[in-house]
Amino acid sequence: MGKTQEAAEQATRTPTIRLEVARYRPGEDAEPVYQGYDVPLTDDWAVLDGLTYIKDRLDGTLSFRWSCRMGICGSCGMTVNGEPRLTCGTFLTEFGEGPIRIEPLKGFPVIRDLVVEIDDFLDKLAHVRPWLIREGEELPLTTEYAQTPRQLEAYKQYSMCINCMLCYSACPVYVLNPDFLGPAAIALAQRYNLDSRDQGDRLDLLNTDEGVWGCTFVGECTSACPKHVDPAEAIQRYKVTAAVESVKALLPWGRR
Ligand code: FES
């Protein structure tokens, strides 16, 4: 029995839900179209399982990203019924009888179907120097830099980011101004700024119109974050730091 026939027979035995999936090949298609697929509706299937079913059983040409299936790698972010979501953590049963519309993450160029271009995001992450910086010191691999639980707690929340880009897709500023550094990059910068082992200076990177001052504090980034990183809070906290540092720089004994 062929895969397609097998899938059709399974569909007659199990309740199904319709996924309306955006299909698009830039350069070949004039615009995205939505293709409907019926997939089994079970309590333990996430949207990603539905897409995998389509890819394996119904239409091998469908393109999408995923890796861990457990909310760790951050690669399965898509727009599900208009909201940026991790598809491995979004269950089909959440949407009643459906249909469920699945589109690529908004705010990013589409490479194909549900796969988006992430180079701009990766450049922004690297731009904030997301590593421990020690003044005039190489960090030997064998050296321990112990921290107290309180010192760890100061930045731990921001270290939970999985780079899924849902916050960028939800952010109205990033959609309008692609130069905006964006929620995850600024939260990541704060993760290192607040780390007691770090001695880096990221003020010039963040204290700009494209940095923290570009944020209008809509807060959609925090709502969309599947890991409760709260990038909106990170940005507002750094606005206070940047304002204080800017005032200090005006004083004779201030920042050099
Ligand atoms: Fe890794 Fe969803 S597949 S976060």
XYZ file of C-alpha atoms and ligand atoms in Angstrom:
260
model
C 0.000 0.000 0.000
C 1.411 3.395 -0.964
C 2.042 6.094 1.636
C -0.679 8.352 0.267
C -3.285 5.536 0.304
C -2.186 4.502 3.791
C -2.534 8.101 4.968
C -6.004 8.359 3.414
C -7.144 5.181 5.175
C -5.764 6.410 8.485
C -7.642 9.663 7.974
C -10.949 7.744 7.722
C -10.292 6.051 11.082
C -9.140 9.076 13.090
C -10.683 12.526 13.504
C -8.806 15.035 11.425
C -8.134 18.735 11.444
C -7.358 20.882 8.433
C -4.037 22.719 8.257
C -3.949 25.607 5.796
C -0.267 25.892 5.060
C 1.433 28.785 3.274
C 3.334 27.612 0.214
C 5.758 29.962 -1.493
C 8.812 29.721 -3.685
C 10.263 33.234 -4.157
C 11.337 33.800 -7.728
C 8.882 31.193 -9.015
C 5.543 32.035 -7.347
C 3.944 35.474 -7.666
C 2.675 35.293 -4.074
C 2.089 32.755 -1.309
C -0.883 30.426 -1.645
C -2.533 28.359 1.080
C -2.729 24.637 0.616
C -5.104 22.583 2.759
C -4.126 19.241 4.289
C -6.141 17.051 6.657
C -4.032 15.547 9.428
C -5.005 13.264 12.335
C -6.298 15.144 15.368
C -5.050 13.532 18.547
C -4.475 14.891 22.046
C -0.719 14.501 21.914
C -0.008 15.943 18.469
C 1.511 19.379 18.163
C 1.294 21.514 15.030
C 4.812 20.340 14.189
C 3.574 16.724 14.223
C 0.893 17.735 11.741
C 3.485 19.317 9.456
C 5.723 16.266 9.750
C 2.749 14.063 8.834
C 2.194 16.177 5.733
C 5.859 15.988 4.786
C 6.100 12.216 5.362
C 2.716 11.079 4.069
C 1.038 13.688 1.906
C 3.443 16.122 0.301
C 7.205 15.768 0.532
C 7.775 19.154 -1.084
C 6.684 21.098 2.022
C 9.620 22.924 3.644
C 9.891 23.890 7.319
C 12.531 23.945 10.058
C 12.623 21.920 13.237
C 15.127 19.980 15.289
C 14.565 19.098 18.954
C 10.760 18.790 19.191
C 10.955 19.856 22.823
C 11.091 23.648 22.956
C 14.877 23.840 23.226
C 16.405 24.528 19.812
C 14.139 27.415 18.815
C 14.009 26.447 15.155
C 10.310 25.581 14.710
C 8.833 29.075 15.151
C 5.991 29.884 12.734
C 2.882 32.004 12.617
C -0.037 29.881 13.799
C -3.456 31.444 13.328
C -1.804 34.849 13.283
C 0.373 34.386 16.395
C 4.108 33.650 16.526
C 4.387 30.232 18.187
C 6.769 27.325 18.644
C 5.010 24.665 16.597
C 6.443 21.815 18.672
C 4.755 23.251 21.768
C 1.435 24.234 20.194
C -1.104 21.422 20.271
C -3.634 20.797 17.536
C -6.427 20.411 20.095
C -5.957 24.072 21.072
C -7.803 25.075 17.904
C -11.078 23.203 18.267
C -12.258 21.852 14.928
C -9.857 24.095 12.992
C -8.807 24.996 10.438
C -5.358 26.108 11.558
C -3.531 28.546 9.326
C 0.250 28.118 9.368
C 2.509 30.765 7.892
C 6.196 31.650 8.153
C 7.278 34.000 10.944
C 6.212 37.514 10.028
C 8.911 40.160 9.626
C 11.452 37.887 7.922
C 12.094 37.223 4.231
C 10.826 33.813 3.135
C 13.274 31.342 1.640
C 10.627 28.747 0.878
C 7.228 27.819 2.329
C 7.652 28.137 6.126
C 11.418 28.673 6.160
C 12.639 32.216 6.758
C 15.968 33.973 6.311
C 17.690 34.465 9.695
C 20.987 36.151 8.770
C 19.864 39.592 9.966
C 18.894 38.139 13.335
C 22.200 36.302 13.710
C 24.125 39.482 12.816
C 22.237 41.366 15.509
C 22.983 38.732 18.120
C 26.701 38.863 17.305
C 26.630 42.668 17.303
C 25.999 42.875 21.071
C 29.137 40.828 21.829
C 27.310 38.000 23.620
C 30.224 36.503 25.478
C 32.073 37.131 28.729
C 34.468 40.031 28.299
C 37.331 40.441 30.746
C 39.471 43.550 30.591
C 43.074 42.763 29.618
C 42.670 39.103 30.418
C 42.381 35.901 28.437
C 39.941 33.490 30.063
C 41.850 30.242 30.619
C 39.601 27.260 29.974
C 40.692 25.691 33.245
C 39.824 28.672 35.468
C 36.636 28.731 37.510
C 34.841 32.014 38.109
C 32.501 31.106 40.927
C 29.217 32.920 41.442
C 26.824 33.083 44.318
C 23.209 31.977 43.721
C 22.239 35.631 43.963
C 24.713 36.618 41.236
C 23.347 33.853 39.032
C 19.784 34.946 39.681
C 20.619 38.466 38.449
C 20.880 37.327 34.809
C 19.446 33.794 34.738
C 16.073 34.832 33.328
C 17.710 36.406 30.278
C 19.890 33.340 29.707
C 16.795 31.227 28.998
C 16.417 32.663 25.471
C 16.455 29.956 22.765
C 16.797 32.377 19.815
C 13.464 31.311 18.353
C 12.805 34.821 16.947
C 9.162 34.827 18.045
C 9.817 38.128 19.833
C 11.077 39.721 16.610
C 8.058 38.484 14.707
C 5.751 39.921 17.381
C 7.580 43.262 17.632
C 5.850 46.059 15.670
C 9.030 48.162 15.770
C 11.188 45.491 14.110
C 8.610 44.952 11.388
C 8.658 48.694 10.591
C 12.345 49.323 11.226
C 14.618 46.394 10.356
C 17.597 48.316 11.794
C 16.152 47.969 15.316
C 18.465 45.719 17.300
C 15.425 43.909 18.615
C 14.225 42.172 21.784
C 16.327 39.000 21.900
C 19.631 40.718 21.086
C 19.081 43.359 23.768
C 17.967 40.751 26.328
C 21.087 38.770 25.483
C 23.238 41.853 25.979
C 21.594 42.312 29.371
C 22.316 38.682 30.193
C 26.032 39.524 29.947
C 25.784 43.036 31.373
C 24.294 41.580 34.564
C 26.758 38.702 34.810
C 29.187 39.361 37.680
C 32.013 37.787 35.648
C 31.599 40.161 32.716
C 33.522 43.432 32.454
C 32.380 44.379 28.967
C 31.054 47.769 27.916
C 28.088 47.539 25.559
C 26.735 51.027 26.192
C 27.692 52.403 22.782
C 25.924 49.466 21.119
C 22.703 49.730 23.093
C 22.330 53.443 23.873
C 21.163 54.307 20.347
C 17.965 54.858 18.373
C 18.416 51.393 16.873
C 19.153 49.998 20.342
C 17.043 50.374 23.473
C 15.636 53.766 22.469
C 13.977 52.244 19.416
C 11.657 50.250 21.676
C 8.241 51.785 22.217
C 7.419 49.307 25.007
C 4.465 47.639 23.349
C 5.404 44.458 25.221
C 4.388 42.007 22.486
C 7.863 40.462 22.644
C 7.311 39.403 26.235
C 3.846 38.030 25.454
C 5.230 35.942 22.591
C 8.279 34.567 24.435
C 7.818 30.823 25.102
C 10.566 30.872 27.752
C 9.338 33.853 29.809
C 12.552 35.760 29.218
C 10.718 39.092 29.344
C 12.799 41.026 26.803
C 10.586 44.093 27.270
C 11.750 44.308 30.869
C 15.386 43.854 29.816
C 15.064 46.784 27.430
C 13.384 49.085 29.949
C 16.002 48.229 32.572
C 18.764 49.080 30.160
C 17.101 52.372 29.295
C 17.547 53.333 32.951
C 21.190 52.216 32.871
C 21.823 54.131 29.639
C 20.192 57.279 30.996
C 22.255 57.137 34.197
C 25.471 56.503 32.264
C 24.706 59.369 29.881
C 24.281 61.767 32.802
C 27.433 60.471 34.460
C 29.356 61.066 31.236
C 28.518 64.777 31.507
C 30.114 65.017 34.925
C 33.846 65.788 35.304
C 34.458 62.451 37.063
C 32.048 60.587 34.819
C 32.391 57.825 32.270
C 35.368 58.003 29.925
Fe 13.150 22.747 18.762
Fe 10.548 23.330 18.455
S 11.726 21.853 17.359
S 12.010 24.342 19.723
